[in-house]
PDB file of C-alpha atoms in Angstrom:
ATOM      1  CA  MET A   1     117.552  46.265 180.787  1.00 44.00           C
ATOM      2  CA  LEU A   2     115.591  48.705 182.900  1.00 40.00           C
ATOM      3  CA  PHE A   3     118.400  51.287 182.516  1.00 42.00           C
ATOM      4  CA  ILE A   4     118.465  50.886 178.708  1.00 44.00           C
ATOM      5  CA  GLY A   5     114.698  51.257 178.495  1.00 47.00           C
ATOM      6  CA  LEU A   6     114.698  54.463 180.538  1.00 42.00           C
ATOM      7  CA  ALA A   7     117.528  55.920 178.426  1.00 45.00           C
ATOM      8  CA  THR A   8     115.585  55.224 175.232  1.00 45.00           C
ATOM      9  CA  VAL A   9     112.491  56.982 176.590  1.00 38.00           C
ATOM     10  CA  PHE A  10     114.620  59.978 177.654  1.00 40.00           C
ATOM     11  CA  VAL A  11     116.132  60.350 174.160  1.00 38.00           C
ATOM     12  CA  GLU A  12     112.725  60.240 172.534  1.00 43.00           C
ATOM     13  CA  LEU A  13     111.391  62.936 174.868  1.00 40.00           C
ATOM     14  CA  LEU A  14     114.297  65.259 173.990  1.00 40.00           C
ATOM     15  CA  ARG A  15     114.149  64.706 170.204  1.00 40.00           C
ATOM     16  CA  PRO A  16     111.646  67.572 169.441  1.00 37.00           C
ATOM     17  CA  LEU A  17     113.967  70.063 171.169  1.00 36.00           C
ATOM     18  CA  ALA A  18     116.996  69.298 168.979  1.00 36.00           C
ATOM     19  CA  PRO A  19     117.680  71.154 165.668  1.00 35.00           C
ATOM     20  CA  SER A  20     116.801  69.154 162.611  1.00 32.00           C
ATOM     21  CA  HIS A  21     119.572  67.454 160.678  1.00 31.00           C
ATOM     22  CA  ALA A  22     118.446  69.197 157.479  1.00 30.00           C
ATOM     23  CA  ALA A  23     118.722  72.607 159.094  1.00 33.00           C
ATOM     24  CA  ALA A  24     122.163  71.803 160.394  1.00 32.00           C
ATOM     25  CA  GLN A  25     123.302  70.713 156.924  1.00 30.00           C
ATOM     26  CA  THR A  26     121.865  73.682 155.006  1.00 28.00           C
ATOM     27  CA  GLY A  27     122.675  76.393 157.534  1.00 31.00           C
ATOM     28  CA  ASP A  28     119.080  77.688 157.426  1.00 27.00           C
ATOM     29  CA  GLN A  29     118.540  80.684 159.641  1.00 30.00           C
ATOM     30  CA  PRO A  30     115.337  82.478 160.656  1.00 29.00           C
ATOM     31  CA  ARG A  31     114.329  84.840 157.850  1.00 27.00           C
ATOM     32  CA  ARG A  32     115.152  88.404 158.803  1.00 32.00           C
ATOM     33  CA  ALA A  33     112.793  91.274 158.062  1.00 32.00           C
ATOM     34  CA  LEU A  34     113.810  93.280 155.019  1.00 32.00           C
ATOM     35  CA  PRO A  35     115.090  96.797 155.651  1.00 34.00           C
ATOM     36  CA  PRO A  36     112.600  99.600 154.848  1.00 33.00           C
ATOM     37  CA  GLU A  37     114.244 100.645 151.556  1.00 35.00           C
ATOM     38  CA  ALA A  38     114.111  97.089 150.200  1.00 35.00           C
ATOM     39  CA  LYS A  39     110.608  95.984 151.233  1.00 35.00           C
ATOM     40  CA  VAL A  40     108.082  94.798 148.695  1.00 30.00           C
ATOM     41  CA  LYS A  41     104.820  96.626 148.890  1.00 35.00           C
ATOM     42  CA  ALA A  42     102.389  94.209 147.284  1.00 34.00           C
ATOM     43  CA  LYS A  43      98.872  95.441 147.562  1.00 34.00           C
ATOM     44  CA  ASP A  44      97.363  92.627 145.576  1.00 31.00           C
ATOM     45  CA  ALA A  45      99.853  89.932 144.719  1.00 32.00           C
ATOM     46  CA  ALA A  46      97.267  87.949 142.814  1.00 32.00           C
ATOM     47  CA  THR A  47      96.699  90.691 140.268  1.00 33.00           C
ATOM     48  CA  ALA A  48      99.221  91.123 137.457  1.00 33.00           C
ATOM     49  CA  GLY A  49     100.864  94.508 137.407  1.00 34.00           C
ATOM     50  CA  THR A  50     100.298  95.388 141.068  1.00 33.00           C
ATOM     51  CA  LEU A  51     103.536  94.083 142.561  1.00 33.00           C
ATOM     52  CA  ARG A  52     106.090  96.673 143.531  1.00 34.00           C
ATOM     53  CA  PRO A  53     109.423  94.871 143.097  1.00 33.00           C
ATOM     54  CA  PRO A  54     112.175  95.828 145.530  1.00 34.00           C
ATOM     55  CA  ILE A  55     114.897  97.205 143.310  1.00 32.00           C
ATOM     56  CA  ALA A  56     117.616  95.976 145.653  1.00 32.00           C
ATOM     57  CA  GLN A  57     116.498  92.394 145.127  1.00 33.00           C
ATOM     58  CA  VAL A  58     115.697  92.207 141.423  1.00 35.00           C
ATOM     59  CA  PRO A  59     117.266  89.083 139.913  1.00 35.00           C
ATOM     60  CA  VAL A  60     119.563  89.857 137.005  1.00 37.00           C
ATOM     61  CA  THR A  61     120.543  87.103 134.622  1.00 36.00           C
ATOM     62  CA  ASP A  62     122.655  88.934 132.070  1.00 34.00           C
ATOM     63  CA  VAL A  63     124.199  91.886 133.914  1.00 34.00           C
ATOM     64  CA  ASP A  64     127.713  90.654 133.227  1.00 32.00           C
ATOM     65  CA  THR A  65     127.169  89.101 129.809  1.00 33.00           C
ATOM     66  CA  PRO A  66     130.419  90.119 128.086  1.00 31.00           C
ATOM     67  CA  GLU A  67     129.090  90.445 124.571  1.00 32.00           C
ATOM     68  CA  ILE A  68     126.409  92.872 125.702  1.00 40.00           C
ATOM     69  CA  ASP A  69     128.025  95.154 128.256  1.00 53.00           C
ATOM     70  CA  GLU A  70     131.300  94.599 130.044  1.00 56.00           C
ATOM     71  CA  ALA A  71     133.546  93.644 127.127  1.00 54.00           C
ATOM     72  CA  ARG A  72     132.506  96.703 125.147  1.00 53.00           C
ATOM     73  CA  LEU A  73     133.143  98.969 128.111  1.00 56.00           C
ATOM     74  CA  ALA A  74     136.481  97.311 128.885  1.00 56.00           C
ATOM     75  CA  ALA A  75     137.555  97.974 125.305  1.00 51.00           C
ATOM     76  CA  GLY A  76     136.908 101.654 125.822  1.00 56.00           C
ATOM     77  CA  GLU A  77     133.571 101.790 124.042  1.00 58.00           C
ATOM     78  CA  THR A  78     130.933 103.941 125.677  1.00 61.00           C
ATOM     79  CA  PRO A  79     127.223 104.289 124.921  1.00 61.00           C
ATOM     80  CA  PRO A  80     126.852 106.653 121.966  1.00 60.00           C
ATOM     81  CA  VAL A  81     125.928 110.270 122.402  1.00 59.00           C
ATOM     82  CA  ARG A  82     122.224 110.696 121.795  1.00 54.00           C
ATOM     83  CA  PRO A  83     121.653 112.011 118.255  1.00 53.00           C
ATOM     84  CA  ALA A  84     120.435 115.572 118.146  1.00 50.00           C
ATOM     85  CA  THR A  85     116.665 115.732 117.789  1.00 57.00           C
ATOM     86  CA  PRO A  86     114.401 118.683 117.086  1.00 61.00           C
ATOM     87  CA  VAL A  87     113.827 120.589 120.329  1.00 78.00           C
ATOM     88  CA  ALA A  88     110.142 120.460 121.207  1.00 87.00           C
ATOM     89  CA  PRO A  89     108.718 123.859 122.104  1.00 93.00           C
ATOM     90  CA  ILE A  90     107.726 124.338 125.728  1.00 96.00           C
ATOM     91  CA  PRO A  91     103.963 124.977 125.847  1.00 95.00           C
ATOM     92  CA  ALA A  92     102.763 128.317 127.150  1.00 95.00           C
ATOM     93  CA  GLY A  93     101.271 128.300 130.612  1.00 96.00           C
ATOM     94  CA  PRO A  94     101.829 125.867 133.469  1.00 98.00           C
ATOM     95  CA  ILE A  95     103.319 122.481 132.630  1.00 98.00           C
ATOM     96  CA  VAL A  96     103.480 119.289 134.653  1.00 98.00           C
ATOM     97  CA  ALA A  97     105.436 116.059 134.172  1.00 98.00           C
ATOM     98  CA  ILE A  98     105.110 112.619 135.695  1.00 98.00           C
ATOM     99  CA  VAL A  99     107.975 110.124 135.808  1.00 98.00           C
ATOM    100  CA  LEU A 100     106.986 106.514 136.304  1.00 98.00           C
ATOM    101  CA  THR A 101     109.990 104.730 137.808  1.00 97.00           C
ATOM    102  CA  GLU A 102     111.243 101.208 138.509  1.00 88.00           C
ATOM    103  CA  LEU A 103     109.997  99.896 135.167  1.00 98.00           C
ATOM    104  CA  GLY A 104     111.379  96.619 133.885  1.00 97.00           C
ATOM    105  CA  PRO A 105     111.408  94.059 136.723  1.00 97.00           C
ATOM    106  CA  ASN A 106     107.641  93.590 136.413  1.00 96.00           C
ATOM    107  CA  ALA A 107     107.156  93.411 132.644  1.00 97.00           C
ATOM    108  CA  PRO A 108     103.310  93.188 132.682  1.00 97.00           C
ATOM    109  CA  ALA A 109     103.143  96.319 134.848  1.00 97.00           C
ATOM    110  CA  ALA A 110     105.499  98.163 132.502  1.00 98.00           C
ATOM    111  CA  LYS A 111     103.478  97.077 129.490  1.00 97.00           C
ATOM    112  CA  ALA A 112     100.292  98.362 131.138  1.00 97.00           C
ATOM    113  CA  ALA A 113     101.940 101.738 131.713  1.00 98.00           C
ATOM    114  CA  ILE A 114     103.157 101.918 128.107  1.00 98.00           C
ATOM    115  CA  ASP A 115      99.787 100.979 126.662  1.00 97.00           C
ATOM    116  CA  ARG A 116      97.430 102.877 128.975  1.00 97.00           C
ATOM    117  CA  LEU A 117      99.137 106.110 129.959  1.00 98.00           C
ATOM    118  CA  PRO A 118      99.316 109.238 127.799  1.00 97.00           C
ATOM    119  CA  ALA A 119     102.458 109.517 125.702  1.00 98.00           C
ATOM    120  CA  ALA A 120     103.454 112.618 127.686  1.00 98.00           C
ATOM    121  CA  VAL A 121     104.094 110.481 130.788  1.00 98.00           C
ATOM    122  CA  SER A 122     107.834 109.796 131.081  1.00 98.00           C
ATOM    123  CA  LEU A 123     108.952 106.226 131.793  1.00 98.00           C
ATOM    124  CA  ALA A 124     112.196 105.439 133.680  1.00 98.00           C
ATOM    125  CA  PHE A 125     113.658 101.948 133.320  1.00 98.00           C
ATOM    126  CA  SER A 126     115.874  99.951 135.647  1.00 98.00           C
ATOM    127  CA  PRO A 127     119.187  98.678 134.251  1.00 98.00           C
ATOM    128  CA  TYR A 128     118.743  95.513 136.338  1.00 97.00           C
ATOM    129  CA  ALA A 129     115.894  93.988 134.336  1.00 97.00           C
ATOM    130  CA  ASP A 130     116.590  91.946 131.219  1.00 93.00           C
ATOM    131  CA  ALA A 131     113.308  93.167 129.742  1.00 97.00           C
ATOM    132  CA  SER A 132     114.137  96.872 130.090  1.00 98.00           C
ATOM    133  CA  ARG A 133     115.787  97.221 126.688  1.00 97.00           C
ATOM    134  CA  ASP A 134     112.805  95.904 124.703  1.00 97.00           C
ATOM    135  CA  LEU A 135     110.280  97.639 126.965  1.00 98.00           C
ATOM    136  CA  ALA A 136     112.085 100.936 126.454  1.00 98.00           C
ATOM    137  CA  LYS A 137     111.891 100.475 122.689  1.00 97.00           C
ATOM    138  CA  ALA A 138     108.145  99.863 122.975  1.00 98.00           C
ATOM    139  CA  ALA A 139     107.767 102.948 125.162  1.00 98.00           C
ATOM    140  CA  LYS A 140     109.640 105.099 122.664  1.00 97.00           C
ATOM    141  CA  ALA A 141     107.513 103.735 119.829  1.00 97.00           C
ATOM    142  CA  GLY A 142     104.448 104.758 121.840  1.00 97.00           C
ATOM    143  CA  GLY A 143     105.694 108.342 122.112  1.00 97.00           C
ATOM    144  CA  HIS A 144     106.888 108.245 125.721  1.00 98.00           C
ATOM    145  CA  GLU A 145     110.121 109.824 126.859  1.00 98.00           C
ATOM    146  CA  VAL A 146     112.467 107.042 127.996  1.00 98.00           C
ATOM    147  CA  TRP A 147     114.579 107.705 131.076  1.00 98.00           C
ATOM    148  CA  LEU A 148     117.184 105.619 132.876  1.00 98.00           C
ATOM    149  CA  SER A 149     117.178 104.995 136.633  1.00 98.00           C
ATOM    150  CA  VAL A 150     120.838 104.968 137.688  1.00 98.00           C
ATOM    151  CA  PRO A 151     121.536 103.040 140.916  1.00 98.00           C
ATOM    152  CA  MET A 152     123.247 105.245 143.495  1.00 98.00           C
ATOM    153  CA  GLN A 153     124.419 104.652 147.052  1.00 98.00           C
ATOM    154  CA  PRO A 154     121.775 105.005 149.782  1.00 98.00           C
ATOM    155  CA  LYS A 155     122.691 105.998 153.333  1.00 98.00           C
ATOM    156  CA  SER A 156     121.928 102.462 154.486  1.00 97.00           C
ATOM    157  CA  TYR A 157     124.502 100.935 152.104  1.00 98.00           C
ATOM    158  CA  PRO A 158     125.730  98.176 152.169  1.00 97.00           C
ATOM    159  CA  ARG A 159     122.857  96.827 154.266  1.00 97.00           C
ATOM    160  CA  VAL A 160     120.614  98.039 151.466  1.00 97.00           C
ATOM    161  CA  ASN A 161     122.318  97.642 148.109  1.00 96.00           C
ATOM    162  CA  PRO A 162     120.618  98.745 144.883  1.00 95.00           C
ATOM    163  CA  GLY A 163     122.613  96.126 142.958  1.00 95.00           C
ATOM    164  CA  GLN A 164     125.704  95.639 140.842  1.00 95.00           C
ATOM    165  CA  ASN A 165     127.540  98.651 139.459  1.00 98.00           C
ATOM    166  CA  VAL A 166     125.948 101.016 141.968  1.00 98.00           C
ATOM    167  CA  LEU A 167     127.558 104.465 142.025  1.00 98.00           C
ATOM    168  CA  LEU A 168     129.443 104.907 145.315  1.00 98.00           C
ATOM    169  CA  THR A 169     130.832 107.971 147.083  1.00 98.00           C
ATOM    170  CA  GLY A 170     134.041 106.087 147.860  1.00 98.00           C
ATOM    171  CA  GLU A 171     134.774 105.076 144.277  1.00 98.00           C
ATOM    172  CA  ALA A 172     137.055 106.980 141.943  1.00 98.00           C
ATOM    173  CA  PRO A 173     135.210 109.328 139.566  1.00 98.00           C
ATOM    174  CA  ALA A 174     136.361 107.313 136.543  1.00 98.00           C
ATOM    175  CA  GLU A 175     134.901 104.147 138.029  1.00 98.00           C
ATOM    176  CA  ASN A 176     131.553 105.808 138.727  1.00 98.00           C
ATOM    177  CA  VAL A 177     131.451 107.084 135.148  1.00 98.00           C
ATOM    178  CA  ARG A 178     132.195 103.539 133.963  1.00 98.00           C
ATOM    179  CA  ARG A 179     129.269 102.304 136.042  1.00 98.00           C
ATOM    180  CA  LEU A 180     127.067 105.030 134.581  1.00 98.00           C
ATOM    181  CA  ASN A 181     128.067 103.885 131.102  1.00 98.00           C
ATOM    182  CA  TRP A 182     127.192 100.324 132.035  1.00 98.00           C
ATOM    183  CA  ALA A 183     123.699 101.419 133.101  1.00 98.00           C
ATOM    184  CA  LEU A 184     123.301 103.434 129.903  1.00 98.00           C
ATOM    185  CA  SER A 185     124.239 100.377 127.869  1.00 97.00           C
ATOM    186  CA  ARG A 186     121.309  98.497 129.380  1.00 97.00           C
ATOM    187  CA  VAL A 187     118.534 100.799 128.080  1.00 97.00           C
ATOM    188  CA  ASP A 188     118.453 102.059 124.516  1.00 91.00           C
ATOM    189  CA  GLY A 189     118.231 105.761 123.836  1.00 94.00           C
ATOM    190  CA  PRO A 190     117.185 107.430 127.101  1.00 98.00           C
ATOM    191  CA  VAL A 191     116.672 111.194 126.970  1.00 98.00           C
ATOM    192  CA  GLY A 192     117.859 111.589 130.529  1.00 98.00           C
ATOM    193  CA  VAL A 193     118.784 109.959 133.803  1.00 98.00           C
ATOM    194  CA  THR A 194     117.389 109.986 137.303  1.00 98.00           C
ATOM    195  CA  ASN A 195     118.661 108.394 140.472  1.00 98.00           C
ATOM    196  CA  MET A 196     117.576 105.047 141.907  1.00 98.00           C
ATOM    197  CA  MET A 197     117.890 105.354 145.698  1.00 98.00           C
ATOM    198  CA  GLY A 198     120.995 107.557 146.168  1.00 98.00           C
ATOM    199  CA  SER A 199     120.248 109.325 149.456  1.00 98.00           C
ATOM    200  CA  ALA A 200     123.991 109.315 150.236  1.00 98.00           C
ATOM    201  CA  PHE A 201     125.419 109.757 146.747  1.00 98.00           C
ATOM    202  CA  THR A 202     123.223 112.705 145.729  1.00 98.00           C
ATOM    203  CA  GLU A 203     124.296 114.643 148.838  1.00 98.00           C
ATOM    204  CA  ASN A 204     127.961 114.398 147.818  1.00 98.00           C
ATOM    205  CA  ALA A 205     128.912 117.159 145.381  1.00 98.00           C
ATOM    206  CA  ALA A 206     132.369 115.720 144.694  1.00 98.00           C
ATOM    207  CA  ALA A 207     130.847 112.384 143.689  1.00 98.00           C
ATOM    208  CA  MET A 208     127.969 113.878 141.710  1.00 98.00           C
ATOM    209  CA  ARG A 209     129.893 116.398 139.591  1.00 98.00           C
ATOM    210  CA  PRO A 210     131.888 113.940 137.389  1.00 98.00           C
ATOM    211  CA  VAL A 211     128.769 111.853 136.809  1.00 98.00           C
ATOM    212  CA  LEU A 212     126.769 114.918 135.799  1.00 98.00           C
ATOM    213  CA  ASP A 213     129.625 116.037 133.546  1.00 98.00           C
ATOM    214  CA  ALA A 214     129.325 112.679 131.754  1.00 98.00           C
ATOM    215  CA  VAL A 215     125.535 113.044 131.527  1.00 98.00           C
ATOM    216  CA  LYS A 216     125.923 116.469 129.950  1.00 98.00           C
ATOM    217  CA  ALA A 217     128.573 115.202 127.515  1.00 98.00           C
ATOM    218  CA  LYS A 218     126.050 112.673 126.254  1.00 97.00           C
ATOM    219  CA  GLN A 219     123.470 115.438 125.723  1.00 97.00           C
ATOM    220  CA  LEU A 220     121.079 114.012 128.290  1.00 98.00           C
ATOM    221  CA  PHE A 221     118.924 115.606 130.978  1.00 98.00           C
ATOM    222  CA  TYR A 222     118.977 115.012 134.728  1.00 98.00           C
ATOM    223  CA  VAL A 223     116.043 114.896 137.129  1.00 98.00           C
ATOM    224  CA  ASP A 224     116.746 114.333 140.800  1.00 98.00           C
ATOM    225  CA  ALA A 225     114.326 111.897 142.434  1.00 98.00           C
ATOM    226  CA  ARG A 226     114.811 113.666 145.784  1.00 97.00           C
ATOM    227  CA  SER A 227     115.835 110.558 147.685  1.00 97.00           C
ATOM    228  CA  SER A 228     117.289 113.061 150.115  1.00 97.00           C
ATOM    229  CA  GLY A 229     116.069 116.514 150.979  1.00 97.00           C
ATOM    230  CA  ARG A 230     119.752 117.537 151.025  1.00 98.00           C
ATOM    231  CA  SER A 231     120.460 116.413 147.474  1.00 98.00           C
ATOM    232  CA  VAL A 232     122.828 118.657 145.537  1.00 98.00           C
ATOM    233  CA  GLY A 233     121.941 117.054 142.207  1.00 98.00           C
ATOM    234  CA  GLU A 234     120.036 119.921 140.647  1.00 98.00           C
ATOM    235  CA  LYS A 235     122.420 122.548 142.030  1.00 97.00           C
ATOM    236  CA  GLU A 236     125.476 120.754 140.635  1.00 98.00           C
ATOM    237  CA  ALA A 237     123.742 120.195 137.301  1.00 98.00           C
ATOM    238  CA  ARG A 238     122.865 123.884 137.012  1.00 97.00           C
ATOM    239  CA  ALA A 239     126.462 124.824 137.810  1.00 98.00           C
ATOM    240  CA  ILE A 240     127.685 123.054 134.664  1.00 98.00           C
ATOM    241  CA  GLY A 241     124.804 124.119 132.440  1.00 98.00           C
ATOM    242  CA  LEU A 242     123.011 120.764 132.477  1.00 98.00           C
ATOM    243  CA  ALA A 243     119.230 121.107 132.176  1.00 98.00           C
ATOM    244  CA  SER A 244     117.740 119.571 135.284  1.00 98.00           C
ATOM    245  CA  ALA A 245     114.866 119.532 137.736  1.00 98.00           C
ATOM    246  CA  THR A 246     113.914 117.901 141.025  1.00 98.00           C
ATOM    247  CA  ASN A 247     110.959 115.711 141.887  1.00 98.00           C
ATOM    248  CA  ASP A 248     108.323 117.770 143.708  1.00 98.00           C
ATOM    249  CA  ARG A 249     106.160 114.960 145.039  1.00 97.00           C
ATOM    250  CA  PHE A 250     105.970 111.185 145.358  1.00 98.00           C
ATOM    251  CA  LEU A 251     102.450 110.508 144.145  1.00 98.00           C
ATOM    252  CA  ASP A 252     101.709 107.020 145.445  1.00 97.00           C
ATOM    253  CA  GLU A 253     103.198 106.761 148.913  1.00 93.00           C
ATOM    254  CA  PRO A 254     100.939 105.178 150.103  1.00 94.00           C
ATOM    255  CA  GLU A 255      99.362 103.820 146.930  1.00 94.00           C
ATOM    256  CA  THR A 256      95.707 104.503 147.748  1.00 97.00           C
ATOM    257  CA  ALA A 257      93.389 106.172 145.261  1.00 98.00           C
ATOM    258  CA  ALA A 258      92.567 108.986 147.681  1.00 98.00           C
ATOM    259  CA  ASN A 259      96.222 109.771 148.357  1.00 98.00           C
ATOM    260  CA  ILE A 260      97.175 109.666 144.675  1.00 98.00           C
ATOM    261  CA  ARG A 261      94.321 112.006 143.764  1.00 98.00           C
ATOM    262  CA  ARG A 262      95.303 114.449 146.495  1.00 98.00           C
ATOM    263  CA  ASN A 263      98.926 114.449 145.369  1.00 98.00           C
ATOM    264  CA  LEU A 264      97.998 114.923 141.714  1.00 98.00           C
ATOM    265  CA  ASP A 265      95.832 117.910 142.684  1.00 98.00           C
ATOM    266  CA  ASP A 266      98.718 119.353 144.722  1.00 98.00           C
ATOM    267  CA  LEU A 267     101.048 118.843 141.759  1.00 98.00           C
ATOM    268  CA  VAL A 268      98.712 120.893 139.562  1.00 98.00           C
ATOM    269  CA  ALA A 269      98.595 123.616 142.224  1.00 98.00           C
ATOM    270  CA  THR A 270     102.404 123.748 142.271  1.00 98.00           C
ATOM    271  CA  ALA A 271     102.519 124.032 138.469  1.00 98.00           C
ATOM    272  CA  LYS A 272     100.008 126.877 138.499  1.00 98.00           C
ATOM    273  CA  ARG A 273     101.958 128.729 141.194  1.00 98.00           C
ATOM    274  CA  ARG A 274     105.496 128.183 139.875  1.00 98.00           C
ATOM    275  CA  GLY A 275     104.923 127.464 136.204  1.00 98.00           C
ATOM    276  CA  TYR A 276     106.042 123.828 136.288  1.00 98.00           C
ATOM    277  CA  ALA A 277     105.988 120.750 138.507  1.00 98.00           C
ATOM    278  CA  ILE A 278     107.139 117.166 138.369  1.00 98.00           C
ATOM    279  CA  GLY A 279     105.952 114.084 140.263  1.00 98.00           C
ATOM    280  CA  TYR A 280     107.238 110.538 140.665  1.00 98.00           C
ATOM    281  CA  ALA A 281     105.184 107.357 140.801  1.00 98.00           C
ATOM    282  CA  ARG A 282     105.483 103.600 140.299  1.00 96.00           C
ATOM    283  CA  PRO A 283     103.780 101.253 137.821  1.00 96.00           C
ATOM    284  CA  VAL A 284     101.065  99.874 140.091  1.00 95.00           C
ATOM    285  CA  SER A 285      97.501  99.399 138.905  1.00 96.00           C
ATOM    286  CA  THR A 286      95.949 102.019 141.208  1.00 97.00           C
ATOM    287  CA  THR A 287      98.481 104.632 140.142  1.00 98.00           C
ATOM    288  CA  ILE A 288      98.025 103.928 136.438  1.00 98.00           C
ATOM    289  CA  SER A 289      94.234 104.165 136.748  1.00 97.00           C
ATOM    290  CA  GLU A 290      94.381 107.440 138.673  1.00 98.00           C
ATOM    291  CA  ILE A 291      96.828 109.053 136.248  1.00 98.00           C
ATOM    292  CA  GLU A 292      94.555 107.991 133.366  1.00 97.00           C
ATOM    293  CA  ARG A 293      91.569 109.640 135.027  1.00 97.00           C
ATOM    294  CA  TRP A 294      93.482 112.755 136.053  1.00 97.00           C
ATOM    295  CA  SER A 295      95.164 113.352 132.697  1.00 97.00           C
ATOM    296  CA  ALA A 296      91.863 113.254 130.822  1.00 95.00           C
ATOM    297  CA  ALA A 297      90.640 116.287 132.773  1.00 94.00           C
ATOM    298  CA  LEU A 298      93.937 118.179 132.941  1.00 96.00           C
ATOM    299  CA  ALA A 299      93.317 120.448 129.956  1.00 92.00           C
ATOM    300  CA  ALA A 300      90.316 121.945 131.729  1.00 95.00           C
ATOM    301  CA  GLU A 301      92.698 123.071 134.479  1.00 95.00           C
ATOM    302  CA  GLY A 302      94.746 125.072 131.991  1.00 96.00           C
ATOM    303  CA  VAL A 303      97.805 122.868 132.636  1.00 98.00           C
ATOM    304  CA  THR A 304      99.691 120.854 130.013  1.00 98.00           C
ATOM    305  CA  LEU A 305     101.134 117.393 130.641  1.00 98.00           C
ATOM    306  CA  VAL A 306     104.637 117.184 129.133  1.00 98.00           C
ATOM    307  CA  GLY A 307     107.719 114.978 129.121  1.00 98.00           C
ATOM    308  CA  ALA A 308     110.118 115.473 132.019  1.00 98.00           C
ATOM    309  CA  SER A 309     112.791 116.920 129.732  1.00 98.00           C
ATOM    310  CA  LEU A 310     110.576 119.949 129.057  1.00 98.00           C
ATOM    311  CA  VAL A 311     110.214 120.573 132.779  1.00 98.00           C
ATOM    312  CA  ALA A 312     113.996 120.298 133.145  1.00 98.00           C
ATOM    313  CA  ARG A 313     114.465 122.874 130.385  1.00 97.00           C
ATOM    314  CA  LYS A 314     111.901 125.275 131.824  1.00 97.00           C
ATOM    315  CA  ALA A 315     113.225 124.895 135.372  1.00 97.00           C
ATOM    316  CA  SER A 316     116.770 125.563 134.179  1.00 95.00           C
ATOM    317  CA  ASN A 317     115.821 128.628 132.173  1.00 90.00           C
ATOM    318  CA  GLY A 318     113.674 130.134 134.899  1.00 58.00           C
TER     319      GLY A 318
END
């Protein structure tokens, strides 16, 4: 009896050290830190419109819905060529464009950008958000240029994966063009495309050229987000006569008012020196407020805020 009693006490003492039965059944593991390219930067998670969704982790509920995308592409249908529209004249003097990216996953943030920002601010939508199609229509109705963010392979792939149908350097050109067409089918009527991530893909001329050929065939523009300082995107686009430009400055990294103001001022200085400039930003509340403030005083600087396609045209004709 004494032996049984001591054994019972010993088991009870060891119980806290053993893994729980639930953990053993579910296979739960300690949560690993997200890689840098996929982190969420949430400055104020309690305030609508301030979350910065990690594009690599956006949930997609209808990416493979046959009646919307894949069946049409499998049947050989491709997104239609954009109808010819009157070419807007490029204003005299320095011009500057801002592209707000990663729109769609956070619908309230996108709506705030559409409603509050000047129509000359270009808005780039993610193909991974179900809301992107309707948000893009609202943006176009508000006078904004609509752009498409095309997911491209980062150097940290596959550890960091933008999502399904990402353009890959190891894929056949025809497959990458199919994936481009899929992304185009997710957002109605973009005037141009830019890259989402893509630090590896945009450095690879052999991978980029067929994609840019397809972009040109659809009468679209290309702006390189400069995910890599070695990107050949603009060079390859120019080689085939595709109007293009490259992002000059990320405006809200980090997303503090002081940093955004400094970058906006530097963007204006670049436009005055070179004749044009283009900056990238995200739909966070601080950024939207600062662009509102800055744009209201821009005319006094002798600089005109324009859609990104006008910067691409001016940069390509310079």
